[in-house]
Coordinates of C-alpha atoms (C1' of nucleotides) in Angstrom, one line a residue:
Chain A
X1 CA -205.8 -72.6 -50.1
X2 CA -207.5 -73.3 -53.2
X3 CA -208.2 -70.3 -55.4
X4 CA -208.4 -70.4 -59.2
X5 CA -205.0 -69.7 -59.9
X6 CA -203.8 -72.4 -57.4
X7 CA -206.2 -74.8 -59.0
X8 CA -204.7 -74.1 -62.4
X9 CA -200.9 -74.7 -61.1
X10 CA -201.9 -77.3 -59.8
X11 CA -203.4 -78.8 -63.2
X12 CA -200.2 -77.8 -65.0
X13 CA -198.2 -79.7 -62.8
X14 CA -200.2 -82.8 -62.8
X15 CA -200.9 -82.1 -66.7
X16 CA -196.6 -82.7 -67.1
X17 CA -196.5 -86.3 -65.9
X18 CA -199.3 -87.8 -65.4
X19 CA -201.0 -88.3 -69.4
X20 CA -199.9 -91.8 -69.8
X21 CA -199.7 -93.6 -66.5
X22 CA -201.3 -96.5 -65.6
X23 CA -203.9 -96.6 -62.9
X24 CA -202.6 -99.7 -61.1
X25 CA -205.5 -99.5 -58.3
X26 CA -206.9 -97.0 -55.5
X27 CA -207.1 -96.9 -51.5
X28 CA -209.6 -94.7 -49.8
X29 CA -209.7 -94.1 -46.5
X30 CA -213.3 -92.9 -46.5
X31 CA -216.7 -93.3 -48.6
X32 CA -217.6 -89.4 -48.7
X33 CA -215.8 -85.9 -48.4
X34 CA -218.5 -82.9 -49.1
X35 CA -220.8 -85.6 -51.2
X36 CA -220.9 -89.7 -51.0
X37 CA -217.7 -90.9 -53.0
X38 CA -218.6 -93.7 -56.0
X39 CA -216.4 -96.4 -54.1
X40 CA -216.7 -99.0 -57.1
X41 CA -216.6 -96.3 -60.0
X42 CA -213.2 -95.5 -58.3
X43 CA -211.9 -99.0 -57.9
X44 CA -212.6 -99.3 -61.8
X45 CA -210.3 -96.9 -62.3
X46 CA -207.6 -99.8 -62.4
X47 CA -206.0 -100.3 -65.7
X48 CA -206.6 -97.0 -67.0
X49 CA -204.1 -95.0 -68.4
X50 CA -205.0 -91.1 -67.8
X51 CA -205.3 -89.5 -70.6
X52 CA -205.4 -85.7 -70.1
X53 CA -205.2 -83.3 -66.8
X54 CA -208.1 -80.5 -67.2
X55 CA -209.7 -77.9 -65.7
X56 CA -213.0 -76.2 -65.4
X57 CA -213.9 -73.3 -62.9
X58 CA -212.1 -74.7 -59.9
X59 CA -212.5 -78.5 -60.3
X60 CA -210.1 -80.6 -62.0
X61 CA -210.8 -83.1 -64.7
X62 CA -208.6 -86.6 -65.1
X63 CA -209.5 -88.1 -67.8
X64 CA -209.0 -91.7 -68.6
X65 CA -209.2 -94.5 -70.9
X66 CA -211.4 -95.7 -71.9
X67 CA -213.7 -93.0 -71.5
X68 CA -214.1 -91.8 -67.9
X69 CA -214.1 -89.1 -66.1
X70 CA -212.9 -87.8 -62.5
X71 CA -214.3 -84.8 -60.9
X72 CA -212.2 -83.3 -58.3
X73 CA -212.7 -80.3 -56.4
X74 CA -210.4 -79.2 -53.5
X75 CA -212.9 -77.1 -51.6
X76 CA -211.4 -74.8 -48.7
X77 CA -208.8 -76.7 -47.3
X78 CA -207.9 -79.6 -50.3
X79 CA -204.1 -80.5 -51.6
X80 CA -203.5 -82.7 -54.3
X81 CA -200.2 -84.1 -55.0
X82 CA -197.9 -86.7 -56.0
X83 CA -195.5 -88.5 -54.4
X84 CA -193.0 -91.6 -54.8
X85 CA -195.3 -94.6 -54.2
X86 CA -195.8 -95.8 -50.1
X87 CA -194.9 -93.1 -48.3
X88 CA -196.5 -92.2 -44.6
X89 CA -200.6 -91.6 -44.8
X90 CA -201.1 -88.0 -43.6
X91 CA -203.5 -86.6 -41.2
X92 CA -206.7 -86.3 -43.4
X93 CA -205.5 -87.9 -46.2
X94 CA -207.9 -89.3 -47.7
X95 CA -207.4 -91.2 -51.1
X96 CA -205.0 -92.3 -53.4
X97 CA -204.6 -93.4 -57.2
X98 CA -201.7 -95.7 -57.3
X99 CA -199.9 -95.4 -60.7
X100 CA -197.4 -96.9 -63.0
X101 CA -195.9 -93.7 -64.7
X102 CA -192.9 -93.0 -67.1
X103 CA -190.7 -92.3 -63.7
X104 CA -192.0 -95.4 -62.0
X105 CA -194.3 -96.3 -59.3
X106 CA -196.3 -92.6 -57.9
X107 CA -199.1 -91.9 -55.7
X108 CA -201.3 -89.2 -56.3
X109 CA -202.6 -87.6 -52.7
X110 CA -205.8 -86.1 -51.9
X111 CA -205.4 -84.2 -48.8
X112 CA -208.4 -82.1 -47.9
X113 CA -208.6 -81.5 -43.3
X114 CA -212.0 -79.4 -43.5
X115 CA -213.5 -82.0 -46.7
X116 CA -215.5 -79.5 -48.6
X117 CA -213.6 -81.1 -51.6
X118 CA -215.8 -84.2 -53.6
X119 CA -214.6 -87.0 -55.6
X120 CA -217.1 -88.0 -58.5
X121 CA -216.9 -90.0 -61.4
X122 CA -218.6 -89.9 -64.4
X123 CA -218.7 -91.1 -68.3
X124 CA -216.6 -88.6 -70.1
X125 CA -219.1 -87.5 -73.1
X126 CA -221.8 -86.8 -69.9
X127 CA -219.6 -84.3 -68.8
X128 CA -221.5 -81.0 -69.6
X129 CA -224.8 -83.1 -67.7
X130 CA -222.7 -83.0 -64.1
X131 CA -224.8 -81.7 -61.5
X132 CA -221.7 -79.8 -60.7
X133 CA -220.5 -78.5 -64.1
X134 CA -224.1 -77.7 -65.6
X135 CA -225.0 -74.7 -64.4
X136 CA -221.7 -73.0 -64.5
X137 CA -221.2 -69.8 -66.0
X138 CA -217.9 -68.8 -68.6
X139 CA -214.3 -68.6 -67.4
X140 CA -212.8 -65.4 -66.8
X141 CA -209.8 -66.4 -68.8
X142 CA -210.0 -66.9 -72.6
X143 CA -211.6 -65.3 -74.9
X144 CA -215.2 -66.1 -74.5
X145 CA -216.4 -63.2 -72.2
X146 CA -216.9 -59.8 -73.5
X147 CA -217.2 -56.5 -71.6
X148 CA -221.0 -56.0 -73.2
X149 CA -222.2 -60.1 -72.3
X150 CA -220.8 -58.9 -68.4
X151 CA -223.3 -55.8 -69.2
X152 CA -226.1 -57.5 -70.6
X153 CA -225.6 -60.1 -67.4
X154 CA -225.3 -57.7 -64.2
X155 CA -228.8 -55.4 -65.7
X156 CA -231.3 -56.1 -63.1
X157 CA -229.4 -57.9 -60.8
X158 CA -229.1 -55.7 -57.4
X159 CA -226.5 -57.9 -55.6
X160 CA -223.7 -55.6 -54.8
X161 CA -220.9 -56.3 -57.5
X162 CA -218.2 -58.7 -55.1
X163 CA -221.1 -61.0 -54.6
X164 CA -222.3 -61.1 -58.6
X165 CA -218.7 -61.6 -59.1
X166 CA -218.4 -64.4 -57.0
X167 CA -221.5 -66.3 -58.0
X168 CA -220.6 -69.1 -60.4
X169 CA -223.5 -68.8 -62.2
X170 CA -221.8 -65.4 -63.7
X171 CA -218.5 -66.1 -64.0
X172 CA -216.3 -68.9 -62.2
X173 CA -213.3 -69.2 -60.5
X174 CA -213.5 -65.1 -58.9
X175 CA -212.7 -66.4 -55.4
X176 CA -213.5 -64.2 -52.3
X177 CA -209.5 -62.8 -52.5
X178 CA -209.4 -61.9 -55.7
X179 CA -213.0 -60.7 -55.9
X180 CA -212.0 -57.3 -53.6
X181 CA -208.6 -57.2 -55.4
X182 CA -211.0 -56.9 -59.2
X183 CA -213.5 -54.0 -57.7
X184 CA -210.2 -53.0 -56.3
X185 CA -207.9 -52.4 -59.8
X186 CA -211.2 -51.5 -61.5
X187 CA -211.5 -48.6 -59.2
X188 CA -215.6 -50.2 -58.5
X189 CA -217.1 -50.0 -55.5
X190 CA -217.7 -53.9 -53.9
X191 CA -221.4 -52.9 -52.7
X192 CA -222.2 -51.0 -55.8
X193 CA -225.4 -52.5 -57.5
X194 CA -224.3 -54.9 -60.1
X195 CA -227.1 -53.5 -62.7
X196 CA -225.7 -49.9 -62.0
X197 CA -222.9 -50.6 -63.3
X198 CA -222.2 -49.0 -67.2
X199 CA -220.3 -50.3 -69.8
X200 CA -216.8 -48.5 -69.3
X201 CA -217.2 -50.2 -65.2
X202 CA -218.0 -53.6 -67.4
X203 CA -214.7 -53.6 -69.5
X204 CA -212.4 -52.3 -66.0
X205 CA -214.3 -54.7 -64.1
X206 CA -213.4 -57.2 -66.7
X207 CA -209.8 -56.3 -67.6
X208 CA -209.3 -56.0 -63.5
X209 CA -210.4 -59.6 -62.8
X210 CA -208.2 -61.1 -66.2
X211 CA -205.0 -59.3 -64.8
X212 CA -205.1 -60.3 -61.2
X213 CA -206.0 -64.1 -62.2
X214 CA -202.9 -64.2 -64.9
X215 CA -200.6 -62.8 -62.2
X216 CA -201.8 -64.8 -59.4
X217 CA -201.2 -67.3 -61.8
X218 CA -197.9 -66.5 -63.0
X219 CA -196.9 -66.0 -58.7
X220 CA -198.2 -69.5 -58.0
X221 CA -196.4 -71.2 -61.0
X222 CA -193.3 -69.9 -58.9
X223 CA -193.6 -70.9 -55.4
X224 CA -196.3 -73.8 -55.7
X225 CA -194.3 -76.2 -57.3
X226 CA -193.0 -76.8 -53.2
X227 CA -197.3 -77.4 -52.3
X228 CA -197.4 -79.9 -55.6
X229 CA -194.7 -81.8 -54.1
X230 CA -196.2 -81.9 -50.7
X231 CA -194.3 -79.2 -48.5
X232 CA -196.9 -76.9 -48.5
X233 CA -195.9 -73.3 -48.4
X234 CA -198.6 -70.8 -47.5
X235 CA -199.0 -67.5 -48.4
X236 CA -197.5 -67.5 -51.4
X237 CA -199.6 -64.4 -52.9
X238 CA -200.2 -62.4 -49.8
X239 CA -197.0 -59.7 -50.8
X240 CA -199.2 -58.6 -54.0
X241 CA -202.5 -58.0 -52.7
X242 CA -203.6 -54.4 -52.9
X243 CA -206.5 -54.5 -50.2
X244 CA -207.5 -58.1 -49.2
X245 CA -206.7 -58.7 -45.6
X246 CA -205.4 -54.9 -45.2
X247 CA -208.1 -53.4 -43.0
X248 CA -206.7 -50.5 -41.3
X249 CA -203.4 -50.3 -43.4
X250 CA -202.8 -47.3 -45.8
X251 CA -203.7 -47.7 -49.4
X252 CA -201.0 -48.1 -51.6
X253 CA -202.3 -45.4 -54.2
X254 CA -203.4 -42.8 -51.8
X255 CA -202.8 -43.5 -48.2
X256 CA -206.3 -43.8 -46.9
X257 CA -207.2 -46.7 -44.6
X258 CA -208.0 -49.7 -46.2
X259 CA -211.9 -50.6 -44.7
X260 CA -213.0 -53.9 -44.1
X261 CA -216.7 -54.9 -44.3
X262 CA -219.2 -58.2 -44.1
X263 CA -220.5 -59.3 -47.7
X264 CA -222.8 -62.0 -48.0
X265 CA -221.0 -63.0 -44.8
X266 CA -217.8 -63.1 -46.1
X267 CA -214.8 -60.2 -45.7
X268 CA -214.6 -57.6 -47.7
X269 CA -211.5 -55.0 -48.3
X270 CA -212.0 -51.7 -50.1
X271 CA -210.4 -48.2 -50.4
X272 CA -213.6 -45.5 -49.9
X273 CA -211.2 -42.9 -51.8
X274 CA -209.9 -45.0 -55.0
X275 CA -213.3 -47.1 -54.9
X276 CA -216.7 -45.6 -55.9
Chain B
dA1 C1' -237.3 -64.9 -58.7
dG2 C1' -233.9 -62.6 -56.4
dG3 C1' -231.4 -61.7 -52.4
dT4 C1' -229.5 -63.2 -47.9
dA5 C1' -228.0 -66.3 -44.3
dA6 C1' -226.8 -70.8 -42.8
dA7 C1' -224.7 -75.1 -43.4
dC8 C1' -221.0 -78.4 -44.1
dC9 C1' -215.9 -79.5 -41.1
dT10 C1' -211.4 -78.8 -39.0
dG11 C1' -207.5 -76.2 -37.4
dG12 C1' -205.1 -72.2 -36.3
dA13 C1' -204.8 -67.6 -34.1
dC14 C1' -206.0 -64.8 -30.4
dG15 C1' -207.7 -63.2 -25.8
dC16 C1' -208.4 -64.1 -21.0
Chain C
dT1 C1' -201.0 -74.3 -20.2
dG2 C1' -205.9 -74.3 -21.2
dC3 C1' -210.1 -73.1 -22.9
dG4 C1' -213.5 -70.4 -25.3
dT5 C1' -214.3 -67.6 -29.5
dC6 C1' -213.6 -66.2 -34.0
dC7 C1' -211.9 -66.7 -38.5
dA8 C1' -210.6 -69.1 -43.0
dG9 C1' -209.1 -69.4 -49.9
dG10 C1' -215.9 -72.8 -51.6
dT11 C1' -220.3 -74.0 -52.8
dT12 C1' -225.0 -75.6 -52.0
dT13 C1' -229.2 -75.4 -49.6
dA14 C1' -232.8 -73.3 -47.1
dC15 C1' -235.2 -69.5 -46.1
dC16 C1' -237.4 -64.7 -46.5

DNA sequence: AGGTAAACCTGGACGC
DNA sequence: TGCGTCCAGGTTTACC
Protein backbone atom coordinates (compact mmCIF):
# COMPACT_ATOMS: atom_id res chain seq x y z
CA UNK A 1 0.00 0.00 0.00
CA UNK A 2 2.69 2.24 0.80
CA UNK A 3 3.83 4.52 -2.02
CA UNK A 4 5.36 7.99 -1.56
CA UNK A 5 2.28 9.89 -1.73
CA UNK A 6 0.54 7.49 0.86
CA UNK A 7 3.62 7.89 3.08
CA UNK A 8 3.28 11.65 2.93
CA UNK A 9 -0.61 11.53 3.91
CA UNK A 10 0.10 9.65 6.18
CA UNK A 11 2.80 12.07 7.83
CA UNK A 12 0.31 14.96 7.47
CA UNK A 13 -2.02 13.27 9.44
CA UNK A 14 0.07 12.16 12.16
CA UNK A 15 1.98 15.66 11.80
CA UNK A 16 -1.79 17.37 13.04
CA UNK A 17 -1.90 15.76 16.48
CA UNK A 18 0.67 14.09 17.52
CA UNK A 19 3.64 17.24 18.15
CA UNK A 20 3.12 17.43 21.78
CA UNK A 21 2.00 14.19 23.25
CA UNK A 22 3.49 12.41 25.82
CA UNK A 23 4.96 9.03 25.27
CA UNK A 24 3.45 7.25 28.29
CA UNK A 25 5.16 3.81 27.35
CA UNK A 26 5.31 1.06 24.41
CA UNK A 27 4.05 -2.72 23.83
CA UNK A 28 5.63 -4.79 21.19
CA UNK A 29 4.52 -7.78 20.17
CA UNK A 30 7.76 -8.80 18.54
CA UNK A 31 11.70 -8.00 18.62
CA UNK A 32 12.17 -7.70 14.69
CA UNK A 33 10.09 -6.79 11.50
CA UNK A 34 12.55 -6.63 8.20
CA UNK A 35 15.62 -5.79 10.71
CA UNK A 36 16.06 -6.62 14.73
CA UNK A 37 13.91 -3.86 16.63
CA UNK A 38 16.10 -1.80 19.56
CA UNK A 39 13.59 -3.25 22.34
CA UNK A 40 15.22 -0.96 25.11
CA UNK A 41 15.80 2.18 22.80
CA UNK A 42 11.94 1.83 22.35
CA UNK A 43 11.00 1.37 25.93
CA UNK A 44 13.02 4.68 26.51
CA UNK A 45 10.77 6.30 24.56
CA UNK A 46 8.58 6.87 27.76
CA UNK A 47 8.23 10.42 28.91
CA UNK A 48 8.97 11.86 25.67
CA UNK A 49 6.91 14.26 24.20
CA UNK A 50 7.10 14.09 20.21
CA UNK A 51 8.20 16.80 18.85
CA UNK A 52 7.70 16.86 15.01
CA UNK A 53 6.20 14.19 12.41
CA UNK A 54 8.75 14.08 9.21
CA UNK A 55 9.50 12.46 6.25
CA UNK A 56 12.31 11.42 4.09
CA UNK A 57 11.99 9.20 0.90
CA UNK A 58 9.39 6.81 2.15
CA UNK A 59 10.36 6.46 5.91
CA UNK A 60 8.90 8.47 8.52
CA UNK A 61 10.70 10.48 11.14
CA UNK A 62 9.10 10.98 14.91
CA UNK A 63 11.04 13.06 16.56
CA UNK A 64 11.14 13.36 20.33
CA UNK A 65 12.46 15.07 23.21
CA UNK A 66 14.94 15.11 24.23
CA UNK A 67 16.68 14.34 21.24
CA UNK A 68 15.73 11.03 19.62
CA UNK A 69 14.83 9.80 16.77
CA UNK A 70 12.35 7.05 15.22
CA UNK A 71 12.84 5.47 11.92
CA UNK A 72 9.82 3.95 10.41
CA UNK A 73 9.34 2.48 7.23
CA UNK A 74 6.13 0.67 6.15
CA UNK A 75 7.58 -1.56 3.53
CA UNK A 76 4.94 -3.44 1.24
CA UNK A 77 2.27 -4.18 3.25
CA UNK A 78 2.71 -1.49 6.55
CA UNK A 79 -0.31 0.83 8.14
CA UNK A 80 0.25 3.13 10.74
CA UNK A 81 -2.45 4.73 12.62
CA UNK A 82 -4.01 6.05 15.58
CA UNK A 83 -6.63 4.99 17.59
CA UNK A 84 -8.51 5.78 21.06
CA UNK A 85 -6.22 3.96 23.56
CA UNK A 86 -7.00 -0.17 24.28
CA UNK A 87 -8.80 -1.22 21.53
CA UNK A 88 -8.60 -5.01 20.05
CA UNK A 89 -4.81 -6.03 18.83
CA UNK A 90 -5.09 -6.79 15.16
CA UNK A 91 -3.81 -9.67 13.14
CA UNK A 92 -0.12 -8.61 12.63
CA UNK A 93 -0.12 -5.80 14.63
CA UNK A 94 2.79 -5.40 15.86
CA UNK A 95 3.70 -2.38 18.14
CA UNK A 96 2.29 0.38 19.78
CA UNK A 97 3.33 3.88 21.36
CA UNK A 98 0.85 4.60 24.02
CA UNK A 99 0.36 8.42 24.37
CA UNK A 100 -1.03 11.21 26.51
CA UNK A 101 -2.16 13.71 23.68
CA UNK A 102 -4.22 17.01 23.67
CA UNK A 103 -7.52 14.69 22.95
CA UNK A 104 -6.56 12.19 25.67
CA UNK A 105 -5.24 8.79 25.90
CA UNK A 106 -4.22 7.37 21.83
CA UNK A 107 -2.44 4.51 20.49
CA UNK A 108 -0.44 4.80 17.62
CA UNK A 109 -0.59 1.24 15.43
CA UNK A 110 1.93 -0.33 13.43
CA UNK A 111 0.31 -2.84 11.36
CA UNK A 112 2.59 -4.28 8.77
CA UNK A 113 1.19 -8.58 7.66
CA UNK A 114 4.18 -9.20 5.09
CA UNK A 115 6.97 -7.13 7.77
CA UNK A 116 9.24 -5.63 5.23
CA UNK A 117 8.62 -2.36 7.35
CA UNK A 118 11.63 -1.73 10.36
CA UNK A 119 11.51 0.12 13.46
CA UNK A 120 14.92 1.86 14.36
CA UNK A 121 15.93 4.37 16.74
CA UNK A 122 18.55 6.63 16.66
CA UNK A 123 20.11 10.06 18.25
CA UNK A 124 18.50 12.80 16.31
CA UNK A 125 21.81 14.94 15.18
CA UNK A 126 23.13 11.16 13.79
CA UNK A 127 20.41 11.19 11.53
CA UNK A 128 22.21 11.85 8.05
CA UNK A 129 24.76 8.69 9.41
CA UNK A 130 21.57 6.07 9.25
CA UNK A 131 22.54 3.12 7.39
CA UNK A 132 19.17 3.64 5.87
CA UNK A 133 19.13 7.38 5.20
CA UNK A 134 22.91 7.71 4.05
CA UNK A 135 22.98 6.78 0.82
CA UNK A 136 19.75 8.20 -0.41
CA UNK A 137 19.51 10.24 -3.25
CA UNK A 138 17.21 13.86 -3.58
CA UNK A 139 13.41 13.96 -3.38
CA UNK A 140 11.56 14.42 -6.37
CA UNK A 141 9.51 17.03 -4.75
CA UNK A 142 10.97 20.46 -3.87
CA UNK A 143 13.17 22.36 -5.45
CA UNK A 144 16.48 20.65 -5.17
CA UNK A 145 16.47 18.57 -8.44
CA UNK A 146 17.07 20.15 -11.66
CA UNK A 147 16.37 18.76 -15.17
CA UNK A 148 20.38 19.07 -16.08
CA UNK A 149 21.62 17.28 -12.35
CA UNK A 150 18.90 14.18 -13.71
CA UNK A 151 21.14 14.60 -17.04
CA UNK A 152 24.45 14.76 -15.58
CA UNK A 153 23.14 11.56 -13.32
CA UNK A 154 21.60 9.04 -16.00
CA UNK A 155 25.11 9.65 -18.58
CA UNK A 156 26.59 6.26 -18.54
CA UNK A 157 24.24 4.45 -16.70
CA UNK A 158 22.63 1.74 -19.21
CA UNK A 159 19.75 0.60 -16.89
CA UNK A 160 16.66 1.10 -18.80
CA UNK A 161 15.05 4.42 -17.43
CA UNK A 162 11.94 2.71 -14.97
CA UNK A 163 14.65 0.98 -13.19
CA UNK A 164 17.12 4.25 -12.76
CA UNK A 165 14.00 5.81 -11.78
CA UNK A 166 13.30 3.50 -9.16
CA UNK A 167 16.76 3.18 -7.67
CA UNK A 168 16.97 5.26 -4.45
CA UNK A 169 20.26 6.13 -4.97
CA UNK A 170 18.89 8.59 -7.96
CA UNK A 171 15.99 9.77 -6.80
CA UNK A 172 13.60 8.43 -3.85
CA UNK A 173 10.22 7.76 -3.36
CA UNK A 174 9.44 6.84 -7.56
CA UNK A 175 7.59 3.66 -6.56
CA UNK A 176 7.06 0.81 -9.19
CA UNK A 177 3.26 2.52 -9.96
CA UNK A 178 4.24 5.64 -10.47
CA UNK A 179 7.52 4.82 -12.18
CA UNK A 180 5.42 3.49 -15.55
CA UNK A 181 2.84 6.32 -14.98
CA UNK A 182 6.40 9.16 -15.29
CA UNK A 183 7.95 7.31 -18.58
CA UNK A 184 4.22 7.26 -19.29
CA UNK A 185 3.23 11.40 -19.11
CA UNK A 186 6.86 12.02 -20.37
CA UNK A 187 5.99 10.17 -23.48
CA UNK A 188 9.81 8.00 -22.62
CA UNK A 189 10.12 4.72 -23.34
CA UNK A 190 10.58 2.45 -19.71
CA UNK A 191 13.51 0.23 -21.37
CA UNK A 192 15.09 3.18 -22.98
CA UNK A 193 18.80 3.54 -21.80
CA UNK A 194 18.90 5.91 -19.08
CA UNK A 195 22.28 7.66 -20.49
CA UNK A 196 20.38 8.00 -23.91
CA UNK A 197 18.26 10.07 -22.75
CA UNK A 198 18.78 14.17 -23.77
CA UNK A 199 18.07 17.02 -21.96
CA UNK A 200 14.44 17.92 -23.23
CA UNK A 201 13.62 13.72 -22.05
CA UNK A 202 15.43 14.94 -18.60
CA UNK A 203 13.04 18.01 -17.92
CA UNK A 204 9.61 15.72 -19.27
CA UNK A 205 10.90 12.93 -17.41
CA UNK A 206 11.20 15.31 -14.47
CA UNK A 207 8.09 17.50 -14.78
CA UNK A 208 6.18 13.79 -15.40
CA UNK A 209 7.33 12.32 -12.16
CA UNK A 210 6.62 15.91 -9.94
CA UNK A 211 2.91 15.96 -11.43
CA UNK A 212 1.95 12.43 -10.82
CA UNK A 213 3.49 12.45 -7.16
CA UNK A 214 1.52 15.95 -6.30
CA UNK A 215 -1.71 14.47 -7.65
CA UNK A 216 -1.35 11.18 -6.15
CA UNK A 217 -0.85 13.18 -3.31
CA UNK A 218 -3.63 15.50 -3.52
CA UNK A 219 -6.04 11.94 -4.32
CA UNK A 220 -4.69 10.30 -1.16
CA UNK A 221 -5.20 13.45 1.07
CA UNK A 222 -8.97 12.67 0.09
CA UNK A 223 -9.73 9.16 0.60
CA UNK A 224 -6.88 8.14 3.16
CA UNK A 225 -7.97 9.93 5.96
CA UNK A 226 -10.56 6.40 6.30
CA UNK A 227 -6.71 4.12 6.13
CA UNK A 228 -5.27 6.76 8.93
CA UNK A 229 -8.11 5.99 11.06
CA UNK A 230 -7.89 2.26 10.60
CA UNK A 231 -10.62 1.29 7.96
CA UNK A 232 -8.42 0.72 5.27
CA UNK A 233 -9.73 1.54 1.89
CA UNK A 234 -7.85 0.21 -1.02
CA UNK A 235 -7.43 1.39 -4.22
CA UNK A 236 -7.79 4.68 -3.69
CA UNK A 237 -5.69 5.87 -6.94
CA UNK A 238 -6.34 3.09 -9.26
CA UNK A 239 -9.31 5.39 -11.39
CA UNK A 240 -6.25 7.82 -12.46
CA UNK A 241 -3.65 5.61 -13.64
CA UNK A 242 -2.91 6.01 -17.36
CA UNK A 243 -1.15 2.51 -17.95
CA UNK A 244 -0.16 0.72 -14.62
CA UNK A 245 -2.11 -2.41 -14.29
CA UNK A 246 -3.80 -1.87 -17.92
CA UNK A 247 -2.19 -4.49 -20.01
CA UNK A 248 -4.34 -5.23 -22.88
CA UNK A 249 -6.75 -2.15 -22.35
CA UNK A 250 -6.84 0.69 -24.92
CA UNK A 251 -4.69 3.71 -24.34
CA UNK A 252 -6.42 6.61 -23.29
CA UNK A 253 -4.56 9.00 -25.80
CA UNK A 254 -4.68 6.75 -28.82
CA UNK A 255 -6.39 3.50 -28.41
CA UNK A 256 -3.49 1.10 -28.75
CA UNK A 257 -3.16 -1.80 -26.28
CA UNK A 258 -1.59 -0.92 -23.31
CA UNK A 259 1.67 -3.73 -23.15
CA UNK A 260 2.79 -5.22 -20.13
CA UNK A 261 6.45 -6.38 -19.67
CA UNK A 262 9.04 -7.84 -16.80
CA UNK A 263 11.61 -5.05 -15.45
CA UNK A 264 14.08 -5.90 -13.10
CA UNK A 265 11.40 -8.52 -12.17
CA UNK A 266 8.90 -6.23 -11.47
CA UNK A 267 5.66 -5.21 -13.95
CA UNK A 268 5.93 -2.91 -16.29
CA UNK A 269 2.94 -0.97 -18.31
CA UNK A 270 3.72 1.06 -21.47
CA UNK A 271 1.99 2.44 -24.67
CA UNK A 272 4.48 1.26 -27.85
CA UNK A 273 2.69 4.23 -29.83
CA UNK A 274 2.78 7.36 -27.26
CA UNK A 275 6.12 5.79 -25.68
CA UNK A 276 9.50 5.87 -27.49
C1' DA B 1 31.62 -1.12 -11.24
C1' DG B 2 27.40 -1.76 -13.19
C1' DG B 3 23.58 -4.58 -14.14
C1' DT B 4 20.45 -8.34 -12.91
C1' DA B 5 18.11 -11.75 -10.02
C1' DA B 6 16.90 -13.42 -5.60
C1' DA B 7 15.64 -12.81 -0.98
C1' DC B 8 12.74 -11.39 2.90
C1' DC B 9 7.02 -12.75 4.35
C1' DT B 10 2.05 -13.15 4.12
C1' DG B 11 -2.42 -12.94 1.95
C1' DG B 12 -5.47 -12.63 -1.82
C1' DA B 13 -6.94 -13.85 -6.48
C1' DC B 14 -7.36 -17.26 -9.76
C1' DG B 15 -7.51 -21.94 -12.11
C1' DC B 16 -8.40 -26.72 -11.85
C1' DT C 1 -14.55 -26.59 -0.84
C1' DG C 2 -9.66 -27.32 -1.39
C1' DC C 3 -5.24 -26.92 -3.06
C1' DG C 4 -1.52 -25.29 -5.94
C1' DT C 5 0.33 -21.28 -8.37
C1' DC C 6 1.15 -16.65 -9.17
C1' DC C 7 1.10 -11.96 -7.92
C1' DA C 8 1.65 -7.71 -4.88
C1' DG C 9 2.71 -0.75 -3.71
C1' DG C 10 9.94 -1.95 -1.15
C1' DT C 11 14.59 -2.45 -0.49
C1' DT C 12 18.84 -4.94 0.43
C1' DT C 13 21.99 -8.54 -0.72
C1' DA C 14 24.25 -11.68 -3.54
C1' DC C 15 25.78 -12.85 -7.75
C1' DC C 16 27.46 -12.46 -12.73
Amino acid sequence: MPELPEVETVRRHLALHLPGALVLGATLRREDLRYPIPVQAVHSLASRRILAVRRRAKYLLLDFVPPVTALIHLGMSGRLFTTPSDEPWQPHEHWRLHLQGSAGLVDLRYVDARRFGCLDILISHMELQHPLLAGLGPEPLGAALSAQELLRATRGRRVPVKTWLMDSHNVVGVGNIYASEACFRAGVHPLRAATDLNLDDCQRLLGAVQAVLQEAIAAGGSTLRDFVGGDAKPGYFQQQLAVYGRGGEPCHACATPIERTVLGTRATYFCPHCQS
